[in-house]
Coordinates of C-alpha atoms and ligand atoms in Angstrom, one line a residue:
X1 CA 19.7 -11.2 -20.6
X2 CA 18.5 -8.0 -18.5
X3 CA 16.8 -5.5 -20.7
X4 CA 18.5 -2.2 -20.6
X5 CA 17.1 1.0 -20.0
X6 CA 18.6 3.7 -21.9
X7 CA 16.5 7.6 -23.0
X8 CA 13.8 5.8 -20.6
X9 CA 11.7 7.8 -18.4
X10 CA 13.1 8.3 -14.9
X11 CA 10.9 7.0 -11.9
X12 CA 11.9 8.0 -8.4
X13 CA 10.0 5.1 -6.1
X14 CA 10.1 5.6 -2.4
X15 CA 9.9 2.7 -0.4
X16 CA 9.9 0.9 -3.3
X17 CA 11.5 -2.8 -1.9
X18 CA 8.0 -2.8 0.4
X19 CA 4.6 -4.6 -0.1
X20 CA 2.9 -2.5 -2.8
X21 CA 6.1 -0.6 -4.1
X22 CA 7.8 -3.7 -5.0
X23 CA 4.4 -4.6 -7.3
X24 CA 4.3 -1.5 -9.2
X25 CA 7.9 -1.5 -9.7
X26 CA 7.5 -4.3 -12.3
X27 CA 4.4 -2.4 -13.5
X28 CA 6.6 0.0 -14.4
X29 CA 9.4 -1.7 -16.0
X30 CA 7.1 -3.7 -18.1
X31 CA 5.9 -0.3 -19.2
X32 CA 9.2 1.0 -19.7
X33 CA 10.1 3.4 -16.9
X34 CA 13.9 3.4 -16.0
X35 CA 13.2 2.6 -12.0
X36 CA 15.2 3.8 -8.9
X37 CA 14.4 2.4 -5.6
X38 CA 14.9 4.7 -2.9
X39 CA 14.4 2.6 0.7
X40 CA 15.5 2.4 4.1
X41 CA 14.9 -1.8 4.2
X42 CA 12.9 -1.1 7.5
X43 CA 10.3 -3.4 6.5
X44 CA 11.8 -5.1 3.6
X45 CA 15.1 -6.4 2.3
X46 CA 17.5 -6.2 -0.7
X47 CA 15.8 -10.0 -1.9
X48 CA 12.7 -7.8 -3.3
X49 CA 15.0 -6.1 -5.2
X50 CA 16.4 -9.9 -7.0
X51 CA 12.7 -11.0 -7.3
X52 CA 11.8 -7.9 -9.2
X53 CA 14.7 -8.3 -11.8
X54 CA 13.8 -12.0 -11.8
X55 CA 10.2 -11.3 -13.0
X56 CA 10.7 -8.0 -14.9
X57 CA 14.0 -9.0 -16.6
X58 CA 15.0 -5.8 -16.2
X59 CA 18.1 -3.4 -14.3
X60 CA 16.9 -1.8 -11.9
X61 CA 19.0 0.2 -9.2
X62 CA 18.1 0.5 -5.7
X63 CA 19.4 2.9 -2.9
X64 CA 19.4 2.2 0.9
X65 CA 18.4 5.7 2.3
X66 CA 16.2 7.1 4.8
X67 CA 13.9 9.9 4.1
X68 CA 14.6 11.4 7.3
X69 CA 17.6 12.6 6.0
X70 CA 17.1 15.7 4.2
X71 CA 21.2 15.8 3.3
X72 CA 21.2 12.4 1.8
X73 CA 17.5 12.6 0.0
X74 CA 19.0 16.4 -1.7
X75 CA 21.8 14.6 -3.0
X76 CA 20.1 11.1 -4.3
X77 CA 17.0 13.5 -6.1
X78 CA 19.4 16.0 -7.6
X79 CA 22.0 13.4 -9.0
X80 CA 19.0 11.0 -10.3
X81 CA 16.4 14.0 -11.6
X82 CA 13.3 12.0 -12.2
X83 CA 10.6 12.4 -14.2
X84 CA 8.4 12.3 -11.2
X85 CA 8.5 10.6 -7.9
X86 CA 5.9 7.7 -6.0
X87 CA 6.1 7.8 -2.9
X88 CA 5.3 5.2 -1.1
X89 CA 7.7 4.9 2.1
X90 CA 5.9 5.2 5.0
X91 CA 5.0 3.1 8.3
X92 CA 1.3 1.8 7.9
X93 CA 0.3 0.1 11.2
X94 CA -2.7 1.5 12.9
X95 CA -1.7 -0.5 16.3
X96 CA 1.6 0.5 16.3
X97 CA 0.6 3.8 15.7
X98 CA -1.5 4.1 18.3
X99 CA 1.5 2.8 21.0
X100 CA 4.3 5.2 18.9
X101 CA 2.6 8.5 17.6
X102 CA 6.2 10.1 17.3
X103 CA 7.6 7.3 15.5
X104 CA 4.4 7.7 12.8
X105 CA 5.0 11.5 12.6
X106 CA 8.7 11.8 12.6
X107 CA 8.6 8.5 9.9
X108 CA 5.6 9.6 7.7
X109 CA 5.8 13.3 8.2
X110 CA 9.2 14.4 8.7
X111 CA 9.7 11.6 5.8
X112 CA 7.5 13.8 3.5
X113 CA 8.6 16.8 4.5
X114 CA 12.0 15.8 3.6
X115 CA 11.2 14.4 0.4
X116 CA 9.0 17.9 -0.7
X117 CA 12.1 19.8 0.0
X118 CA 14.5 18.0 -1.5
X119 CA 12.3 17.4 -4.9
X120 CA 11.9 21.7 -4.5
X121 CA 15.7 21.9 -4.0
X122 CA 16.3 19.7 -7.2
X123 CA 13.7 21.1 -9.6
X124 CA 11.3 17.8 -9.8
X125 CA 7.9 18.6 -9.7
X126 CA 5.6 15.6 -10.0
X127 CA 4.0 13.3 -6.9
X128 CA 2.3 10.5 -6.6
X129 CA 1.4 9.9 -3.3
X130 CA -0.1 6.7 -1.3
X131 CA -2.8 7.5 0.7
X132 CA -5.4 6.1 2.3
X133 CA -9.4 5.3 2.9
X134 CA -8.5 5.8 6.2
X135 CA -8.3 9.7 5.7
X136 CA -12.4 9.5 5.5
X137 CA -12.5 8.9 9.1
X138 CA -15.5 7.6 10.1
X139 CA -18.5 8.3 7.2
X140 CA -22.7 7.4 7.5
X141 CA -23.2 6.8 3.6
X142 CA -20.8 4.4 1.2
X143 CA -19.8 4.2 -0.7
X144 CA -17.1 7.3 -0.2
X145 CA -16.3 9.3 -3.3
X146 CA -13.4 11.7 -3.2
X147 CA -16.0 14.2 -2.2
X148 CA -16.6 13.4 0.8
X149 CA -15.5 15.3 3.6
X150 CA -12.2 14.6 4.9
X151 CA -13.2 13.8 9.1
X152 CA -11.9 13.2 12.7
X153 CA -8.6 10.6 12.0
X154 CA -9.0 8.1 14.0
X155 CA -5.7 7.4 14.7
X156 CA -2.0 8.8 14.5
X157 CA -1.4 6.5 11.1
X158 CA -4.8 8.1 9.9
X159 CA -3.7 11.8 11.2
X160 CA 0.0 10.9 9.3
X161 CA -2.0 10.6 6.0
X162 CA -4.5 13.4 6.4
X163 CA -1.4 15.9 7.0
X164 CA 0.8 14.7 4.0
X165 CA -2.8 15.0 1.9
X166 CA -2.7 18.7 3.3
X167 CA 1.6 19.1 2.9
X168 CA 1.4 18.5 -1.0
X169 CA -2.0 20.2 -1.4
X170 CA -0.1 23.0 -0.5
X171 CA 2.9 22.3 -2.4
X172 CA 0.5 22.3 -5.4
X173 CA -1.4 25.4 -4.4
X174 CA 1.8 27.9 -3.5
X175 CA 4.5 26.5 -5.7
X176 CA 3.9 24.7 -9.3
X177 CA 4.0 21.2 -8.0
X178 CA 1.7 18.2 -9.9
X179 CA 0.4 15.6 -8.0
X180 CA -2.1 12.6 -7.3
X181 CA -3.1 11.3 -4.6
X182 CA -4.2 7.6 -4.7
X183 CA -6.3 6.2 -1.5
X184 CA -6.2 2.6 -1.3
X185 CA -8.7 0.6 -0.2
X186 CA -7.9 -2.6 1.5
X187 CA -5.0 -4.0 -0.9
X188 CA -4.0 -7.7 -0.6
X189 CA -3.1 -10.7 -3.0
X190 CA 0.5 -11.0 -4.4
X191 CA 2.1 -11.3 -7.8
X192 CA 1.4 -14.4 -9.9
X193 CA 4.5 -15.4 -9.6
X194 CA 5.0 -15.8 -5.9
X195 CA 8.3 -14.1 -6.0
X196 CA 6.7 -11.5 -4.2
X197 CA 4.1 -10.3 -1.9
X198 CA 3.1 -9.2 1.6
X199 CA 5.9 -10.0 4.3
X200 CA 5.3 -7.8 7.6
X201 CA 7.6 -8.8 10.4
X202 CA 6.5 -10.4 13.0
X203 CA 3.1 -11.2 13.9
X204 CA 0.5 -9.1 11.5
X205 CA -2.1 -7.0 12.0
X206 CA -3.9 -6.9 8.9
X207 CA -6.4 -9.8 8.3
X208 CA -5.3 -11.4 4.9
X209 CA -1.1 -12.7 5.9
X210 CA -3.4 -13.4 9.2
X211 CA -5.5 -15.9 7.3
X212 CA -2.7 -17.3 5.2
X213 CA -0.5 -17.7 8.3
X214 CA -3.2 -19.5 10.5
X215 CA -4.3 -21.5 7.2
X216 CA -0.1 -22.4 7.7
X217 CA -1.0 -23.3 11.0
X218 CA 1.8 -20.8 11.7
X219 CA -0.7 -19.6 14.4
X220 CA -3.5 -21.3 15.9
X221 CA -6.4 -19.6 15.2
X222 CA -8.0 -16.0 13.9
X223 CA -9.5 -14.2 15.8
X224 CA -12.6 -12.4 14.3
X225 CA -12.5 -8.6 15.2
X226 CA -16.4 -8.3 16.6
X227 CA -19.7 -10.3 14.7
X228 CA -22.0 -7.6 16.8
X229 CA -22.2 -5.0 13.8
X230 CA -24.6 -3.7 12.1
X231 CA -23.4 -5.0 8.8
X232 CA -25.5 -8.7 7.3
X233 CA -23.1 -10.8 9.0
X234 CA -22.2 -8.7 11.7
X235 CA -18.2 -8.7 11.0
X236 CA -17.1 -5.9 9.5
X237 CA -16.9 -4.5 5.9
X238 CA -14.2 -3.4 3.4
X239 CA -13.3 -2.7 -0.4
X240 CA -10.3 -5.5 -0.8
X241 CA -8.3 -5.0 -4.1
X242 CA -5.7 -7.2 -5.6
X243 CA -2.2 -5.5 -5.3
X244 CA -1.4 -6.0 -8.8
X245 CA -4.8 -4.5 -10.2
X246 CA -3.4 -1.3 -7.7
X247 CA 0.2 -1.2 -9.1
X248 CA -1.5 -0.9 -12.6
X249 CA -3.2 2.2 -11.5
X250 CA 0.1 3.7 -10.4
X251 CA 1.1 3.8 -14.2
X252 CA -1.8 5.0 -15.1
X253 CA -1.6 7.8 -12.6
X254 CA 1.5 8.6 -13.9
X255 CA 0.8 8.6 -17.6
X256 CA -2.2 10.8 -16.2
X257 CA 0.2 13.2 -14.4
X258 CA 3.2 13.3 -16.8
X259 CA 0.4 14.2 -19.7
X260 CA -1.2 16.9 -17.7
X261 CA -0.3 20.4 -19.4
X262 CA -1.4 22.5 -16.4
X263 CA 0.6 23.3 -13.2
X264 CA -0.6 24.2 -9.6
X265 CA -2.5 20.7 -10.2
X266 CA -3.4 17.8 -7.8
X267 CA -6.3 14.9 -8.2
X268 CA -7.5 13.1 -6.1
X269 CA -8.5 9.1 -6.5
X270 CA -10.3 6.5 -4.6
X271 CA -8.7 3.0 -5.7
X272 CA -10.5 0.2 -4.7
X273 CA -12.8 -2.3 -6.0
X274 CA -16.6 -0.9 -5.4
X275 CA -17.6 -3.8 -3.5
X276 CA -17.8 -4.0 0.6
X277 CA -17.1 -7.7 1.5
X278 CA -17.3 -9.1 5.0
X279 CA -14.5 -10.8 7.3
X280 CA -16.8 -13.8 7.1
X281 CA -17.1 -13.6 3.5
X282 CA -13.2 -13.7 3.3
X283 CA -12.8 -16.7 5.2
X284 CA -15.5 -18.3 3.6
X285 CA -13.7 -17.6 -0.5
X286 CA -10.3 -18.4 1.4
X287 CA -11.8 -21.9 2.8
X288 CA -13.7 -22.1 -0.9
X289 CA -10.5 -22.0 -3.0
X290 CA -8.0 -23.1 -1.3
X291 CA -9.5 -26.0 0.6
X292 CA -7.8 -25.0 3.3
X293 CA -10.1 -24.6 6.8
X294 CA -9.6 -21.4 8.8
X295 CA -9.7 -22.3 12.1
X296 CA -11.3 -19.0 13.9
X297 CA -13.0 -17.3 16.9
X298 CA -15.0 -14.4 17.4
X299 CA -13.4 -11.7 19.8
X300 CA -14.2 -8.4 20.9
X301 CA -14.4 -5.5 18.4
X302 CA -10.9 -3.8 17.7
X303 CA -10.5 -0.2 18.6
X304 CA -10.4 2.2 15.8
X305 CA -12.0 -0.2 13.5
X306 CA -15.0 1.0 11.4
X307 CA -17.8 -1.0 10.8
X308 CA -18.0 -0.7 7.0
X309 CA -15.6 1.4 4.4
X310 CA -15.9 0.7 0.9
X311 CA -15.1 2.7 -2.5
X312 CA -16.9 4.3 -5.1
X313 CA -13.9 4.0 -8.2
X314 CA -15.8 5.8 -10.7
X315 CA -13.0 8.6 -11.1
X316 CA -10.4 6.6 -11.2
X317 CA -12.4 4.5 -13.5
X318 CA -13.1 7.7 -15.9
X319 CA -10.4 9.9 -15.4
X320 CA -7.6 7.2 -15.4
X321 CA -9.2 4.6 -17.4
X322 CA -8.3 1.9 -15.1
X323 CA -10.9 -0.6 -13.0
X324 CA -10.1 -3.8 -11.2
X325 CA -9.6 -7.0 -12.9
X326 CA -9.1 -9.3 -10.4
X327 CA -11.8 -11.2 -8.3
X328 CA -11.5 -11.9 -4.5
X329 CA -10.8 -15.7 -5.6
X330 CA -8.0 -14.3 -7.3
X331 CA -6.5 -12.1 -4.4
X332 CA -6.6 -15.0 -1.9
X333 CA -5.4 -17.6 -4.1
X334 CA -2.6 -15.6 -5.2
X335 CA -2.0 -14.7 -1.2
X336 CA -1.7 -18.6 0.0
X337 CA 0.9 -19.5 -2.6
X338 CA 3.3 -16.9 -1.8
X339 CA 2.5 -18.0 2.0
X340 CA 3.2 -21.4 0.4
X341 CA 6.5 -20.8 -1.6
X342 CA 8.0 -18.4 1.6
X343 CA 7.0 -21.3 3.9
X344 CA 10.9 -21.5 5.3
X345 CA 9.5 -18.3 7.8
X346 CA 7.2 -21.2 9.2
X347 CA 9.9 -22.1 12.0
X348 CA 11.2 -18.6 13.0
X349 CA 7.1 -17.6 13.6
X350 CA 6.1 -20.8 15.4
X351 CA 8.3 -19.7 18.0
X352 CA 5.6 -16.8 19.0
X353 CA 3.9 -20.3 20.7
X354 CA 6.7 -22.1 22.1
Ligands
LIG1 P1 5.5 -1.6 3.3 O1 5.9 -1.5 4.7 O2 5.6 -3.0 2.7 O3 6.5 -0.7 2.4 C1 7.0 0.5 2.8 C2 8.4 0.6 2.4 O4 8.9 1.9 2.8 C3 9.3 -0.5 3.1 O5 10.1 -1.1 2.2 C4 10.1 0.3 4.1 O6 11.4 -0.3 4.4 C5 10.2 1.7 3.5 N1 10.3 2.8 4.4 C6 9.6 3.1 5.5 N2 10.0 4.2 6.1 C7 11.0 4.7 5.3 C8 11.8 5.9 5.4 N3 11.7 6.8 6.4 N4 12.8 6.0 4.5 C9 12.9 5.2 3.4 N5 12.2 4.1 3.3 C10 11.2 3.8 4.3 O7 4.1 -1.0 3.1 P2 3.1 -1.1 1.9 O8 2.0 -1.9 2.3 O9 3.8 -1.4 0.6 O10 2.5 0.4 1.9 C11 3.1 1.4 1.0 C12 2.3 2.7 1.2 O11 0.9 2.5 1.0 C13 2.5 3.3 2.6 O12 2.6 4.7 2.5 C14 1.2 2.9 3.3 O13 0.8 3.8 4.3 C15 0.2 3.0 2.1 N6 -1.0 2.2 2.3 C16 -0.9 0.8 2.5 C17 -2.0 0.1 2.7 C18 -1.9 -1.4 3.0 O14 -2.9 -2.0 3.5 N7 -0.8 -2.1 2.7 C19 -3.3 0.6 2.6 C20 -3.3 2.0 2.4 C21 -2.2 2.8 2.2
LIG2 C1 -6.8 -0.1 7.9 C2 -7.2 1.1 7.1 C3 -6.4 1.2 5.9 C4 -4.9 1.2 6.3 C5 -4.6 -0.1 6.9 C6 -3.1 -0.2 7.3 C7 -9.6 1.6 7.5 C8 -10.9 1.5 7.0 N1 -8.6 1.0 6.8 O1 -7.2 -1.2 7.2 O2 -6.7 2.4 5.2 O3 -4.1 1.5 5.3 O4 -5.4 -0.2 8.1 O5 -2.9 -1.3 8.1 O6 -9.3 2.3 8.5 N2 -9.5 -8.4 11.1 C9 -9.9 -9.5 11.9 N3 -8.9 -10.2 12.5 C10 -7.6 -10.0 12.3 C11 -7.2 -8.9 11.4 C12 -8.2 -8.1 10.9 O7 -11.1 -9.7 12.1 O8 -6.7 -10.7 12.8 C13 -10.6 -7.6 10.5 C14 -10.6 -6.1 11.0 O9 -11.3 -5.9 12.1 C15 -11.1 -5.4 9.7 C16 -10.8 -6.3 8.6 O10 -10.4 -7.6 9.1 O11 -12.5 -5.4 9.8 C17 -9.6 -5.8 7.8 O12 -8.5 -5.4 8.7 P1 -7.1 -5.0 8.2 O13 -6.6 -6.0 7.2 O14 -6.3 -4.8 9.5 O15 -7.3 -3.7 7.5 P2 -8.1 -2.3 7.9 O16 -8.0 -2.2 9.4 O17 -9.4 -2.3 7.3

């Protein structure tokens, strides 16, 4: 029987069918937030939405809507008045970025812009926003704290981010908004369950569905992005973090935000693991607890890629009392067996080599 929801707080998630949204979503529930979906299914489907009441066991109700209708996004925030809202829907590919500013800014900016006015328009105040490390641009000293200077984006996706920072910074400043801002790290992994996890259409960009898929022998190889920096190994370095460790700190954020007596307010938190971890060393673990050989090549450097970009957590640690819990064996093993359980995609991708 699905638990109900009744007197619950209401949670407004935006692009909440996707990747990370659909994660926190049952963080949420099991917490005991009453849960609207708000989502235009351009990267994901109305299945997230089952798999989500499969694992919570609990109602939630979803709404196909895109942000970049202000009409339509008025209407859904003043008939639902949440609580607060996290917004997550956006476009995150720094490739197709790069080939499709517009798209980036009419999808991530407009889509904000929207989404500020119509929470004005209907009185709701409270933001969590996903950002990203990405908004550091490129940085001589790591790990990056949330002091760090904001520099050069280094792409359209980057630039996307940097303005909505600036947008609700604004929103706080002028007009009594609340808000966090959370930039993630390098999230990967997927729920214990394998009900859900990360499912980008068509071939990816991002290195871990790259290694599951190639461990699937969905494609033929991996091709190492550059072994010629100046890092131990010479691939490069990021701050990986288990989805589900980052959909905790979403609650977290928004017990933080919903507590917090004072308006004009917005915080600002690094959520990632602390710990810079190679290409290499993530083929290595993936081989190392799986079994599984990655079959892999070294290639040219990627543009836009920095060498090394890893966290320093402490505020998020402190303010929000919330650290990672999850190992890199645990992200990666978690990873293959939702590759594993979704394997019916294997067909439809192998066509990429026929
Ligand atoms: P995702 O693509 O899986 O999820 C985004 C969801 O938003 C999708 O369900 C999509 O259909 C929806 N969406 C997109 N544009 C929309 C619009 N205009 N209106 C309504 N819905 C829309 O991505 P994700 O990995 O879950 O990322 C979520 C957020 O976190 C994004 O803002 C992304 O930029 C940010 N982020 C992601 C990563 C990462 O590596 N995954 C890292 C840092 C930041
Ligand atoms: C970047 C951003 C992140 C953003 C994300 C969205 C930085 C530091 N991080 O993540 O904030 O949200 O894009 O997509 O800018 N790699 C390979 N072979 C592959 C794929 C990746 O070697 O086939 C390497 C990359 O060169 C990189 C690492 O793996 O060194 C991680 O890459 P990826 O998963 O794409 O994430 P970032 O580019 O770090």
């Amino acid at each position: 029987m699905l638990k109900s929801y009744k007197n619950k707080k209401k949670i407004l998630v935006t692009g909440g069918a996707g990747y990370i949204g659909s994660h926190t979503c049952i963080e949420l529930l099991n917490t005991g937030y009453d849960v609207l979906i708000l989502d235009n299914f351009s990267n994901s489907s109305t299945s997230v939405i089952k798999n989500i009441k499969k694992i919570s066991k609990t109602r939630i109700n979803y709404i196909q809507c895109d942000l970049r209708d202000l009409a339509d996004t008025k209407s859904i925030l003043k008939k639902y008045k949440p609580e607060a809202v996290i917004h997550f829907a956006a476009l995150k590919s720094v490739i197709e970025s790069v080939r499709k500013p517009y798209h980036y800014f009419s999808n991530n900016v407009s889509g904000m812009i929207n989404l500020l006015g119509a929470m004005e328009y209907s009185g709701v105040k409270n933001i969590i926003f996903s950002s990203s490390c990405t908004v550091y641009g490129k940085q001589n000293n790591f790990p990056v704290d949330e002091k760090c200077s904001l520099n050069q984006a280094q792409n359209p996706y980057a630039h996307s981010k940097q303005i909505c920072e600036k947008l609700i910074q604004d929103m706080c400043n002028y007009n009594d908004f609340k808000a966090v801002i959370l930039r993630y790290f390098n999230p990967i992994g997927a729920h214990s369950s394998a009900l859900i996890g990360e499912n980008p259409i068509g071939i990816p960009d991002n290195l871990a569905p790259f290694i599951t898929r190639t461990a699937h022998k969905i494609y033929k190889e991996l091709t190492v992005f550059g072994n010629d920096y100046k890092t131990p190994d010479g691939t490069c370095i990021r701050d990986y973090i288990h989805v589900v460790d980052l959909a905790k700190a979403h609650v977290k954020s928004l017990d933080y935000l919903l507590n917090k007596q004072e308006k004009f307010t917005i915080d600002v938190f690094n959520l990632g693991t602390g710990k810079g971890v190679s290409v290499l060393e993530v083929i290595r673990e993936f081989e190392r607890c799986t079994g599984v050989k990655i079959n892999y090549k070294f290639g040219p450097r990627r543009k836009g890629d920095l060498p090394v970009m890893y966290a320093n957590p402490a505020k998020a640690n402190k303010l929000l009392n919330w650290k990672t819990e999850l190992a890199l064996k645990e992200m990666l093993v978690s990873a293959w067996k939702w590759e594993l359980r979704n394997c019916k995609r294997e067909f439809s991708f192998r066509n990429y080599y026929e």
